[in-house]
CSV table of C-alpha atoms in Angstrom, one decimal:
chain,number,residue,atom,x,y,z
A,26,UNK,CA,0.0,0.0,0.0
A,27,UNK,CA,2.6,2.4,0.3
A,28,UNK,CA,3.1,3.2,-3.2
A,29,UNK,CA,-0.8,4.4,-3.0
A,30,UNK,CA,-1.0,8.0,-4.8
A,31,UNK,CA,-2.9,9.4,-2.4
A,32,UNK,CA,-3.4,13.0,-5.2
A,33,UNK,CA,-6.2,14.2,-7.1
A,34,UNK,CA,-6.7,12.8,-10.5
A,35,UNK,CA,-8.4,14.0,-13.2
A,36,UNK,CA,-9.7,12.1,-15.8
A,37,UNK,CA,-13.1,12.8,-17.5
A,38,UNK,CA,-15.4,9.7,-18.0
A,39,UNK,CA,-18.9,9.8,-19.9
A,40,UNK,CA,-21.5,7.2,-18.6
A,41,UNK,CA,-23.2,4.9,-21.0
A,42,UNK,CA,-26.8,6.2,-21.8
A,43,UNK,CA,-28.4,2.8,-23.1
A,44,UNK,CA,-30.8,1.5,-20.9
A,45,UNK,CA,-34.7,2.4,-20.3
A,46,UNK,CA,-37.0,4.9,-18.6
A,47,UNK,CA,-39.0,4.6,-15.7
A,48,UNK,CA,-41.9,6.3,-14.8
A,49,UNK,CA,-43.1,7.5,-11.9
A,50,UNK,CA,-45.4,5.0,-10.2
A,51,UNK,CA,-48.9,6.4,-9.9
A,52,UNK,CA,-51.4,4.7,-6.7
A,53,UNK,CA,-48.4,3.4,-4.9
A,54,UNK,CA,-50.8,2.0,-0.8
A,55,UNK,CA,-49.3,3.1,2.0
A,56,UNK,CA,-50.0,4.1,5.1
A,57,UNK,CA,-48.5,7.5,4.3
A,58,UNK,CA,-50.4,8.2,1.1
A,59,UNK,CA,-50.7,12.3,-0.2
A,60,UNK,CA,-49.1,14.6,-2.2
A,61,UNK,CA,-45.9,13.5,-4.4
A,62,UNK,CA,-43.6,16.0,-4.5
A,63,UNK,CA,-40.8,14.5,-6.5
A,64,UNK,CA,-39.9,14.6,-10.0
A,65,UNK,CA,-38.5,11.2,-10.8
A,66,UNK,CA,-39.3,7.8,-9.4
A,67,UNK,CA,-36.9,4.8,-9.5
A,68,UNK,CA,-38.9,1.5,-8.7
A,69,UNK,CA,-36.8,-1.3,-9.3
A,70,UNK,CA,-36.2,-2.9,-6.2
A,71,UNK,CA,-38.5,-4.7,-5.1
A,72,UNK,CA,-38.0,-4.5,-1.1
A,73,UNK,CA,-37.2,-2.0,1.1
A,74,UNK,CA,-34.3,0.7,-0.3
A,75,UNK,CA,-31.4,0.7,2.1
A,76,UNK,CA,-28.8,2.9,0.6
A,77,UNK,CA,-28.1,5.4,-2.2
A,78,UNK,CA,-24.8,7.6,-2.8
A,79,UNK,CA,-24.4,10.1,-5.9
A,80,UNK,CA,-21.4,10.2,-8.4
A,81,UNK,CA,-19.4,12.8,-6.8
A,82,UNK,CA,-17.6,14.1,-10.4
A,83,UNK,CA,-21.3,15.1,-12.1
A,84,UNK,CA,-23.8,14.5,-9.6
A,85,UNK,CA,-25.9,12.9,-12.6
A,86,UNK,CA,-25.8,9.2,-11.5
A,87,UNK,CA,-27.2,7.1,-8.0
A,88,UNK,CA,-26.6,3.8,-6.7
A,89,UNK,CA,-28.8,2.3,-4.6
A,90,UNK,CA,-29.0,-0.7,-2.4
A,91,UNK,CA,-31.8,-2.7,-1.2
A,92,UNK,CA,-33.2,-5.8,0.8
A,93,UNK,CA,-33.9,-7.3,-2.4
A,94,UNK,CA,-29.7,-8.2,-2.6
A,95,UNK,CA,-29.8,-5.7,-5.3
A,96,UNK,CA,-27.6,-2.9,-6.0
A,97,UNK,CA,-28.7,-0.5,-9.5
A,98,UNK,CA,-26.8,2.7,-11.4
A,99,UNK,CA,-29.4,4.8,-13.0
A,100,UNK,CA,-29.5,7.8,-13.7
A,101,UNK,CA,-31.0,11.1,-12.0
A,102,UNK,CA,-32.4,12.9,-15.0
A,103,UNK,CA,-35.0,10.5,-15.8
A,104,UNK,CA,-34.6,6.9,-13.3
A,105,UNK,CA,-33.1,5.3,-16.6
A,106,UNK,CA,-31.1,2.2,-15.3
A,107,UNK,CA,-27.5,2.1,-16.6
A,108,UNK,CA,-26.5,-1.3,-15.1
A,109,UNK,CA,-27.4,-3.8,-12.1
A,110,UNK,CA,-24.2,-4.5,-10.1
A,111,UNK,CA,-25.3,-8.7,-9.6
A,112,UNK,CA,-23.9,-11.0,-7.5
A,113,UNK,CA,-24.9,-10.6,-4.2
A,114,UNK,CA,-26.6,-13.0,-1.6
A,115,UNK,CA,-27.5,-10.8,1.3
A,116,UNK,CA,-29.2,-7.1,1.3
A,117,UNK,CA,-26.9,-4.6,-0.2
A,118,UNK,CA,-26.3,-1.7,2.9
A,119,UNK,CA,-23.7,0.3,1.3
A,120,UNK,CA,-22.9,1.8,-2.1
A,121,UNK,CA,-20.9,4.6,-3.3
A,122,UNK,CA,-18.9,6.1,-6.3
A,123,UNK,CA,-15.0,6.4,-6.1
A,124,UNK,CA,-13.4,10.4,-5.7
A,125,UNK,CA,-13.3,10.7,-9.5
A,126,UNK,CA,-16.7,8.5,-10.3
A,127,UNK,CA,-14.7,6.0,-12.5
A,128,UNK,CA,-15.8,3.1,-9.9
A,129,UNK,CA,-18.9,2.3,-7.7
A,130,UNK,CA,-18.7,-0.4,-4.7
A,131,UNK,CA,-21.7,-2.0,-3.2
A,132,UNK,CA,-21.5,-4.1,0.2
A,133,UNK,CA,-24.3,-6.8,1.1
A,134,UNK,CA,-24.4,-7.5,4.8
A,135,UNK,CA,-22.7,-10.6,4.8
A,136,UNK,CA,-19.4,-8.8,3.8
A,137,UNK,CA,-19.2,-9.4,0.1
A,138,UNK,CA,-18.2,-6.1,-1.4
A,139,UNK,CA,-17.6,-5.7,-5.5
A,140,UNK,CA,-16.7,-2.7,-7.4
A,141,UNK,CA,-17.7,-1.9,-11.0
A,142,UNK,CA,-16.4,0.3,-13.5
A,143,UNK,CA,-18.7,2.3,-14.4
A,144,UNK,CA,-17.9,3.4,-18.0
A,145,UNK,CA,-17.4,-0.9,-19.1
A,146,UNK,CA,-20.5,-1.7,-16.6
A,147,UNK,CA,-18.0,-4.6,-15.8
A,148,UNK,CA,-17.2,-5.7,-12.2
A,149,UNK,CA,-13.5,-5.3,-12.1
A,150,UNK,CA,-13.1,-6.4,-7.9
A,151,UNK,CA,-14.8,-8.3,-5.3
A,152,UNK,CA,-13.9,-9.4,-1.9
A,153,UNK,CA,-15.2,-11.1,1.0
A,154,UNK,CA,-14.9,-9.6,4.3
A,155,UNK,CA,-16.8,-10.3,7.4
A,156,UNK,CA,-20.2,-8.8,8.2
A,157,UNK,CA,-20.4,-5.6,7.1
A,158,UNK,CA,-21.0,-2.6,9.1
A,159,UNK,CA,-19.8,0.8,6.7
A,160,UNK,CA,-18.0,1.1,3.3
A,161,UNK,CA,-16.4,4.1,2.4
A,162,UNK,CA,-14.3,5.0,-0.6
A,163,UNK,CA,-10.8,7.4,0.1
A,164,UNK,CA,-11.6,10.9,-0.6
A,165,UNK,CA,-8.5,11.3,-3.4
A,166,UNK,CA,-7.4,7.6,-4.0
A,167,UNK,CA,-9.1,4.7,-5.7
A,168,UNK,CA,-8.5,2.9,-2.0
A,169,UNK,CA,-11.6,1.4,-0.4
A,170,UNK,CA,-12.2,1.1,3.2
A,171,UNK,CA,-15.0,-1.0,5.6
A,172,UNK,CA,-15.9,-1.8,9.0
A,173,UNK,CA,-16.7,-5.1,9.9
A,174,UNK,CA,-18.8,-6.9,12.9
A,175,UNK,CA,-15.3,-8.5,13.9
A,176,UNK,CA,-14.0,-5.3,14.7
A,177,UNK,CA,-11.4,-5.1,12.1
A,178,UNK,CA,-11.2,-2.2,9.5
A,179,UNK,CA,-9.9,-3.1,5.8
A,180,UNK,CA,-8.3,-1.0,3.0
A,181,UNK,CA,-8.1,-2.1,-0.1
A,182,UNK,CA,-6.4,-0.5,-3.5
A,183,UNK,CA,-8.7,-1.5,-6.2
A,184,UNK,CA,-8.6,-2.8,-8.2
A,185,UNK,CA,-5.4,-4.8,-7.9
A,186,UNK,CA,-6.3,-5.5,-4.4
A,187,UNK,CA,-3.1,-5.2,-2.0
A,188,UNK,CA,-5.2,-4.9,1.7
A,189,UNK,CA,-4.2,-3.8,4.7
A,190,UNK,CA,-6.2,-4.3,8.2
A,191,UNK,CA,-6.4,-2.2,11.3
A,192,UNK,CA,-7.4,-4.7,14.1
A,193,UNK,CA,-10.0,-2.9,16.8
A,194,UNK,CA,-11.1,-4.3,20.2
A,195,UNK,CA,-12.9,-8.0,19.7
A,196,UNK,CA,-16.4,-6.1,18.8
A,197,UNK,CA,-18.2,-4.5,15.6
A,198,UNK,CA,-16.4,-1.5,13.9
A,199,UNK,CA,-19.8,0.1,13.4
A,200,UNK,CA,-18.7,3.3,11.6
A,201,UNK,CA,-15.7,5.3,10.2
A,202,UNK,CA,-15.0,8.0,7.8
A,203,UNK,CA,-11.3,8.9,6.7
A,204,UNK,CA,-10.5,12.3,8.0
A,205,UNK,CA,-9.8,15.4,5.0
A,206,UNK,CA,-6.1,14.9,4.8
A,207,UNK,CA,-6.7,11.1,3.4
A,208,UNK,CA,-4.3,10.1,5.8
A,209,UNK,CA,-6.4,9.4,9.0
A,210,UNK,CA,-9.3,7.3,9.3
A,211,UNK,CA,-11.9,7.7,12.9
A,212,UNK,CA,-13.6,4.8,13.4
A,213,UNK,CA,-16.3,4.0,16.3
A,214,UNK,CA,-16.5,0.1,18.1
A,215,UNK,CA,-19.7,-1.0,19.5
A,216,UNK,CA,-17.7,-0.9,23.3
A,217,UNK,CA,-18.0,3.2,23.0
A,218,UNK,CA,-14.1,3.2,22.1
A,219,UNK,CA,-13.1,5.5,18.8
A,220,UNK,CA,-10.0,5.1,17.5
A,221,UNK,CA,-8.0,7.4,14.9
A,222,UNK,CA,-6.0,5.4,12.5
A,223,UNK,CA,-2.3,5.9,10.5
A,224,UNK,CA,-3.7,5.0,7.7
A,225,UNK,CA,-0.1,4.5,6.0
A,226,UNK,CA,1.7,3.0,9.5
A,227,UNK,CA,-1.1,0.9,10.3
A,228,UNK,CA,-1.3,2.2,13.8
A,229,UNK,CA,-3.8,4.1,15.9
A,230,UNK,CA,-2.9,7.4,16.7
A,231,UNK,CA,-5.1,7.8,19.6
A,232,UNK,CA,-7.4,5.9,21.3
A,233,UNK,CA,-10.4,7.4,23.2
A,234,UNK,CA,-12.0,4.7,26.3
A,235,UNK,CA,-13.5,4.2,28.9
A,236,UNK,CA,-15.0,8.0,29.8
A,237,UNK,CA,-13.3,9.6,27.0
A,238,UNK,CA,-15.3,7.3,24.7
A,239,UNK,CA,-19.0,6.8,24.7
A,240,UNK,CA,-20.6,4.2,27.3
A,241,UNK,CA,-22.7,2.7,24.3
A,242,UNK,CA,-22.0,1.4,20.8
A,243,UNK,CA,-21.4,4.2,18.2
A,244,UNK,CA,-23.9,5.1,15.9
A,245,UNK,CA,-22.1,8.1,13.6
A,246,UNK,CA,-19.5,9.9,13.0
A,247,UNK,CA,-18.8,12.6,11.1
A,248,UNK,CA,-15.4,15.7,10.4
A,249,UNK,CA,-15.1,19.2,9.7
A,250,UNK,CA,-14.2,20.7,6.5
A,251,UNK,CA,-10.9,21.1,7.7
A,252,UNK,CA,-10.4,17.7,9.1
A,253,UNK,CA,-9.6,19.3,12.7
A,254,UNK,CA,-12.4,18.5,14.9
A,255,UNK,CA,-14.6,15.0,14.6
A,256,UNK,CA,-17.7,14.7,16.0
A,257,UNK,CA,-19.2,11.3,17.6
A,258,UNK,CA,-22.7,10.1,18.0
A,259,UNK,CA,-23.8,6.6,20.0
A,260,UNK,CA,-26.3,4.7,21.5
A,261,UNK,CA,-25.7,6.8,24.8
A,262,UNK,CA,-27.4,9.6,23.8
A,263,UNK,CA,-24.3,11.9,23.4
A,264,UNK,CA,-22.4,13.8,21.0
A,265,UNK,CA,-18.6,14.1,21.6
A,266,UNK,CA,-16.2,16.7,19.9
A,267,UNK,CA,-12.9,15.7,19.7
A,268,UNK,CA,-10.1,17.1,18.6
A,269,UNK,CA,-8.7,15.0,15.3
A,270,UNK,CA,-4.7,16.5,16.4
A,271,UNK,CA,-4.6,15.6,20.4
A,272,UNK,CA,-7.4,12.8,20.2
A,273,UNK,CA,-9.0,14.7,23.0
A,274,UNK,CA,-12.5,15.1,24.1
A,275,UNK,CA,-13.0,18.8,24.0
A,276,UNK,CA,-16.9,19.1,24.3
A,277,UNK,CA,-20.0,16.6,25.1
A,278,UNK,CA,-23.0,17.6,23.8
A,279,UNK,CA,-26.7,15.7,25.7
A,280,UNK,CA,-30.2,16.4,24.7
A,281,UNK,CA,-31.9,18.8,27.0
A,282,UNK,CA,-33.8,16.2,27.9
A,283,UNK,CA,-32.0,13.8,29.8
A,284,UNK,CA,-29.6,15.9,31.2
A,285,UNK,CA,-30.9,16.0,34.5
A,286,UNK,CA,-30.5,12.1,35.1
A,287,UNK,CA,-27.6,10.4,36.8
A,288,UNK,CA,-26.5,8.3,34.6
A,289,UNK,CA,-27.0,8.1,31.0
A,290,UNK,CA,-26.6,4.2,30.7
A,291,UNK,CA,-29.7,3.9,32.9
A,292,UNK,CA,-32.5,6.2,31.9
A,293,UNK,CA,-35.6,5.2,30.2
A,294,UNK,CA,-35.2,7.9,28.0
A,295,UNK,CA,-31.9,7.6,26.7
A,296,UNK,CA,-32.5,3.5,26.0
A,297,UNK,CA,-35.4,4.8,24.1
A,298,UNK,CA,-33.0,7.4,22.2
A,299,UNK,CA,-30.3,7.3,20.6
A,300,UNK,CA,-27.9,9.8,18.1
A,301,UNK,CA,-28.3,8.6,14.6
A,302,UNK,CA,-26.8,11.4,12.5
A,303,UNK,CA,-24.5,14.6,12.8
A,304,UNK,CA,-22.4,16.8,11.0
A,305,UNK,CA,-20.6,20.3,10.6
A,306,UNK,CA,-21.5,23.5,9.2
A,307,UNK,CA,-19.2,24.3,6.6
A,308,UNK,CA,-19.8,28.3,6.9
A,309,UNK,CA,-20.7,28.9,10.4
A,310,UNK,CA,-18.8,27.4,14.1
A,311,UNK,CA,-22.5,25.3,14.4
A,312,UNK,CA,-23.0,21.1,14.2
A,313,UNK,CA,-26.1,18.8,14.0
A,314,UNK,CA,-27.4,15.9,16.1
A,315,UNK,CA,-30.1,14.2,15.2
A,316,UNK,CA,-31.6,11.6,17.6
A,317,UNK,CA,-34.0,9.3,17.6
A,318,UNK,CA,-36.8,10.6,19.6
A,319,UNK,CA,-37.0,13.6,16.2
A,320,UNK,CA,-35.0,16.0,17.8
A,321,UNK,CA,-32.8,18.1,15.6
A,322,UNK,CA,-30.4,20.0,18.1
A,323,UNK,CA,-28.3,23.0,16.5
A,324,UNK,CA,-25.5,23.2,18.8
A,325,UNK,CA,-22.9,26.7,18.6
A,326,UNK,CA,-19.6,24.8,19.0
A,327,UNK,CA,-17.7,28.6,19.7
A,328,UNK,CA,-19.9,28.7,22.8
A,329,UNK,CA,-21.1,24.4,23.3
A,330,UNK,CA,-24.6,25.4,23.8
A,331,UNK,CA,-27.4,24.8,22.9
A,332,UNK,CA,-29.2,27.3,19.7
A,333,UNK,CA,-31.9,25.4,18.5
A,334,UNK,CA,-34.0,22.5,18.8
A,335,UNK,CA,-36.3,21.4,16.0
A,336,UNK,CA,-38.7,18.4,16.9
A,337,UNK,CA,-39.9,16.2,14.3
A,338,UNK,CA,-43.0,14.1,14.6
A,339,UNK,CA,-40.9,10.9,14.1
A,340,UNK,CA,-37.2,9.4,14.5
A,341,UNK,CA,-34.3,11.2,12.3
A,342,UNK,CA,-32.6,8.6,10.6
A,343,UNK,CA,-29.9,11.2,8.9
A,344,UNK,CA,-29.0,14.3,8.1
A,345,UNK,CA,-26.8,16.6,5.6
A,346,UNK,CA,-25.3,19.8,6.1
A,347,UNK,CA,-26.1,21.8,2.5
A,348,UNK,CA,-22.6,23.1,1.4
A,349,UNK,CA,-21.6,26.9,1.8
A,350,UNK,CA,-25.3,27.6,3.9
A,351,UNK,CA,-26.7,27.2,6.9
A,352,UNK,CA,-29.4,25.0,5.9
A,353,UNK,CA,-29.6,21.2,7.5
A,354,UNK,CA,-31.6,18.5,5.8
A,355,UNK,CA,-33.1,16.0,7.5
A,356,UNK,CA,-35.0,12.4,6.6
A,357,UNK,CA,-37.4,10.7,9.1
A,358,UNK,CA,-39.5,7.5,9.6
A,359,UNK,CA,-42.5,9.3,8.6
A,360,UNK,CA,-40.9,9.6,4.9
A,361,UNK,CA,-40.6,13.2,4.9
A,362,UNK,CA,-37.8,15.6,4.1
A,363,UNK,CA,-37.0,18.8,5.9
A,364,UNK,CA,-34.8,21.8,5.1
A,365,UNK,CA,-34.3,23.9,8.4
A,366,UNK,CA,-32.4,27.3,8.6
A,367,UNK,CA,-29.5,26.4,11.9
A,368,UNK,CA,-29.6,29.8,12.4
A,369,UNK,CA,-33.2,30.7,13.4
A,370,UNK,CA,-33.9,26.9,13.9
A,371,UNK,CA,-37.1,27.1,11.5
A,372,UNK,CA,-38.8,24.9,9.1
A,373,UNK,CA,-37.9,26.5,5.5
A,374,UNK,CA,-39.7,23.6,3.7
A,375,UNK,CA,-40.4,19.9,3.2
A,376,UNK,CA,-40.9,17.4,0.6
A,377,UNK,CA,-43.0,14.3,0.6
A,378,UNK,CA,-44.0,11.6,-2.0
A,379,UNK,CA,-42.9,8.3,0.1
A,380,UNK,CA,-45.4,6.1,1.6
A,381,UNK,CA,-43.0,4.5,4.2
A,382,UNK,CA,-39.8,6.0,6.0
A,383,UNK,CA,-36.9,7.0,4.6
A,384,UNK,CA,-34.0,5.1,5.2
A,385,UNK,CA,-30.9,7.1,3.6
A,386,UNK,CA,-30.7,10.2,1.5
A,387,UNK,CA,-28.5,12.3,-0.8
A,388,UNK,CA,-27.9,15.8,-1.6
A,389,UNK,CA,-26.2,17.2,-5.1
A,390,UNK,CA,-23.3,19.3,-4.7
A,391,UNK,CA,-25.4,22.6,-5.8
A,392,UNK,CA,-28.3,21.4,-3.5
A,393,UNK,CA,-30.8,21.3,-6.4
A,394,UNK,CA,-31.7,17.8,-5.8
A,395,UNK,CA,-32.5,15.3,-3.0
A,396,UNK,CA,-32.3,11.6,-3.4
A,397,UNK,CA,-34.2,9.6,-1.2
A,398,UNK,CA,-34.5,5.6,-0.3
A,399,UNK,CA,-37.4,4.0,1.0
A,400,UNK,CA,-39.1,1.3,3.3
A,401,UNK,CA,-41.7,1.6,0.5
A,402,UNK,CA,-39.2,0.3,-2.2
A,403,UNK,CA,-38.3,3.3,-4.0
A,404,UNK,CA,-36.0,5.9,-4.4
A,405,UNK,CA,-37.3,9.3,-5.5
A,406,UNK,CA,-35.7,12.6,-6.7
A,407,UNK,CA,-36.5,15.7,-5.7
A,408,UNK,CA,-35.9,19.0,-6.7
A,409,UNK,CA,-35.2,21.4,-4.4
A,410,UNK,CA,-36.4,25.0,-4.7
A,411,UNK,CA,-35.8,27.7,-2.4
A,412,UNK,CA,-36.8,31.4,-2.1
A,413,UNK,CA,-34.5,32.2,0.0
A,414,UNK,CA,-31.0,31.7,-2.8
């Protein structure tokens, strides 16, 4: 792995366009049934919709992964399918383009990962890990990276495969993201320990237990733009800043509501809630936590406090920070998606169309579209129109 060029490339790629369109399905039962707010509809899978990512070069392409072992390209413009990526055996949980779009990996949850070329539609890589728990590809390298449920994280160049792996505690890595610099990786263990790996040494850097780490299994985590500060999420109800340089804890962040009790670890409340998503404001010192119970907390990180709470009606299962704004999208079980303003903590708008909840989401790069997966099978498209811009 060391000879890994860890720069940008630039190479331009054109997807195929052969393939067919898809309309949007009309009369879809649900439990949620009203308005449909989005513009394109893709409905091949046919279970629920686990996982979709967008190809980070042109922001014209999705994969997405469902329950049905299926992983599809297609494209935004129209829900025109490009290519299947076949061959799993287990629900496909993760999917995602390479840096420069040339590749997409998908995952099933039995640890069989594959990666495509997307230009030859041909599977150029596969390998088969342990359970998966997260996939992610290197921000500048055609490297892959993944958590599995024995606690080990891999990395492997694709597609000629040399693999390294950074051995955890005995217990499931359950997420990670590699830090700006493509150097570091954070990953979170199901004991509440996170760990910040050498990606190039092998080693870990620091190692955050005990009270320093979270007294539940992580759920999230997620960097600044600048790769300085991380931000944890778990099980335990609590958010943790550290810093990525001295690996140390340098701000805790609860819901007002359980701050009162004793302990975390035994309140009803916080078994009944949980972090699920977070992330940094790219132009203002703020981050997002979204928990379970449908709070979305705004939180000033200049001052740690509390600025805004904004409750939803259901459980937040993620949420994205829009790029250059102040705006935080958010996805819930009650299948609707929300654009809030973090600095007055209102509602600016929503958008709805799916009959069951939404179980991942992604956001262009301009913030003109939202892609959503479903419980109700689908993903949908939306496109995102604001006053305010």
């Amino acid at each position: 792995m060391e000879d890994v060029d860890f720069e940008e490339e630039e190479e331009e790629e054109e997807g195929n366009d052969e393939g067919w369109v898809l309309e949007p399905q009309e009369g879809v039962v649900g439990s949620m049934e009203g308005p449909d707010d989005s513009e394109v509809t893709f409905a091949l899978h046919t279970a629920s919709v686990f996982c979709v990512s967008l190809d980070p070069k042109t922001n014209t392409l999705a994969v997405t992964g469902g329950e049905d072992d299926k992983a599809f390209v297609w494209r935004l413009s129209d829900g025109e399918l490009l290519f299947e990526c076949a061959g799993h055996k287990d629900s496909v949980t993760c999917a995602g383009f390479s840096h420069d779009s040339t590749l997409v990996a998908t995952g099933d949850m039995s640890g069989l990962l594959k990666v495509w070329q997307v230009d030859t539609k041909e599977e150029v890589w596969s390998f088969e890990a342990g359970d998966l728990e997260w996939m992610e590809w290197h921000p500048r390298a055609p490297v892959l990276l993944a958590g599995t449920a024995d606690g080990n994280t891999w990395m492997w160049k694709v597609p000629n495969g040399d693999c390294k792996t950074f051995q955890g505690p005995n217990c499931p890595a359950t997420c990670g993201r590699v830090l700006p610099d493509g150097k570091r990786a954070v990953v979170g263990y199901e004991d509440g320990t996170i760990r910040i790996w050498d990606l190039k040494q092998g080693n870990p850097i620091h190692v955050l237990k005990g009270t320093e780490g979270h007294q539940g299994p992580l759920t999230c985590v997620a960097t600044n733009q600048d790769g300085s500060l991380i931000l944890t999420g778990s099980v335990d109800c609590q958010a943790k800043l550290v810093s990525a340089t001295t690996g140390k804890v340098v701000g805790v962040f609860r819901p007002e509501t359980v701050t009162s009790q004793p302990s975390l670890g035994e309140g009803e409340e916080s078994e009944s809630n949980s972090v699920e998503s977070l992330g940094f404001c790219s132009v203002m010192p703020l981050a997002a936590v979204g928990y379970l119970d449908g709070t979305l907390a705004i939180y000033d990180l200049s001052t740690q406090t509390l600025r805004h709470q904004c409750q939803h009606q259901s459980g937040i299962v993620q949420l994205l920070w829009e790029a250059g704004t102040a705006v935080v999208y958010t996805c819930s079980l009650d299948g609707i998606v929300r654009l809030w303003d973090a600095r007055t903590g209102r509602l600016l708008t929503d958008y709805r169309g799916h009959t069951a909840e939404i179980l991942d989401f992604a956001l262009s790069k301009d913030a003109s579209l939202v892609v959503t997966t479903s419980g109700d099978h689908k993903a949908k498209v939306f496109c995102v129109q604001r006053p305010d811009r």
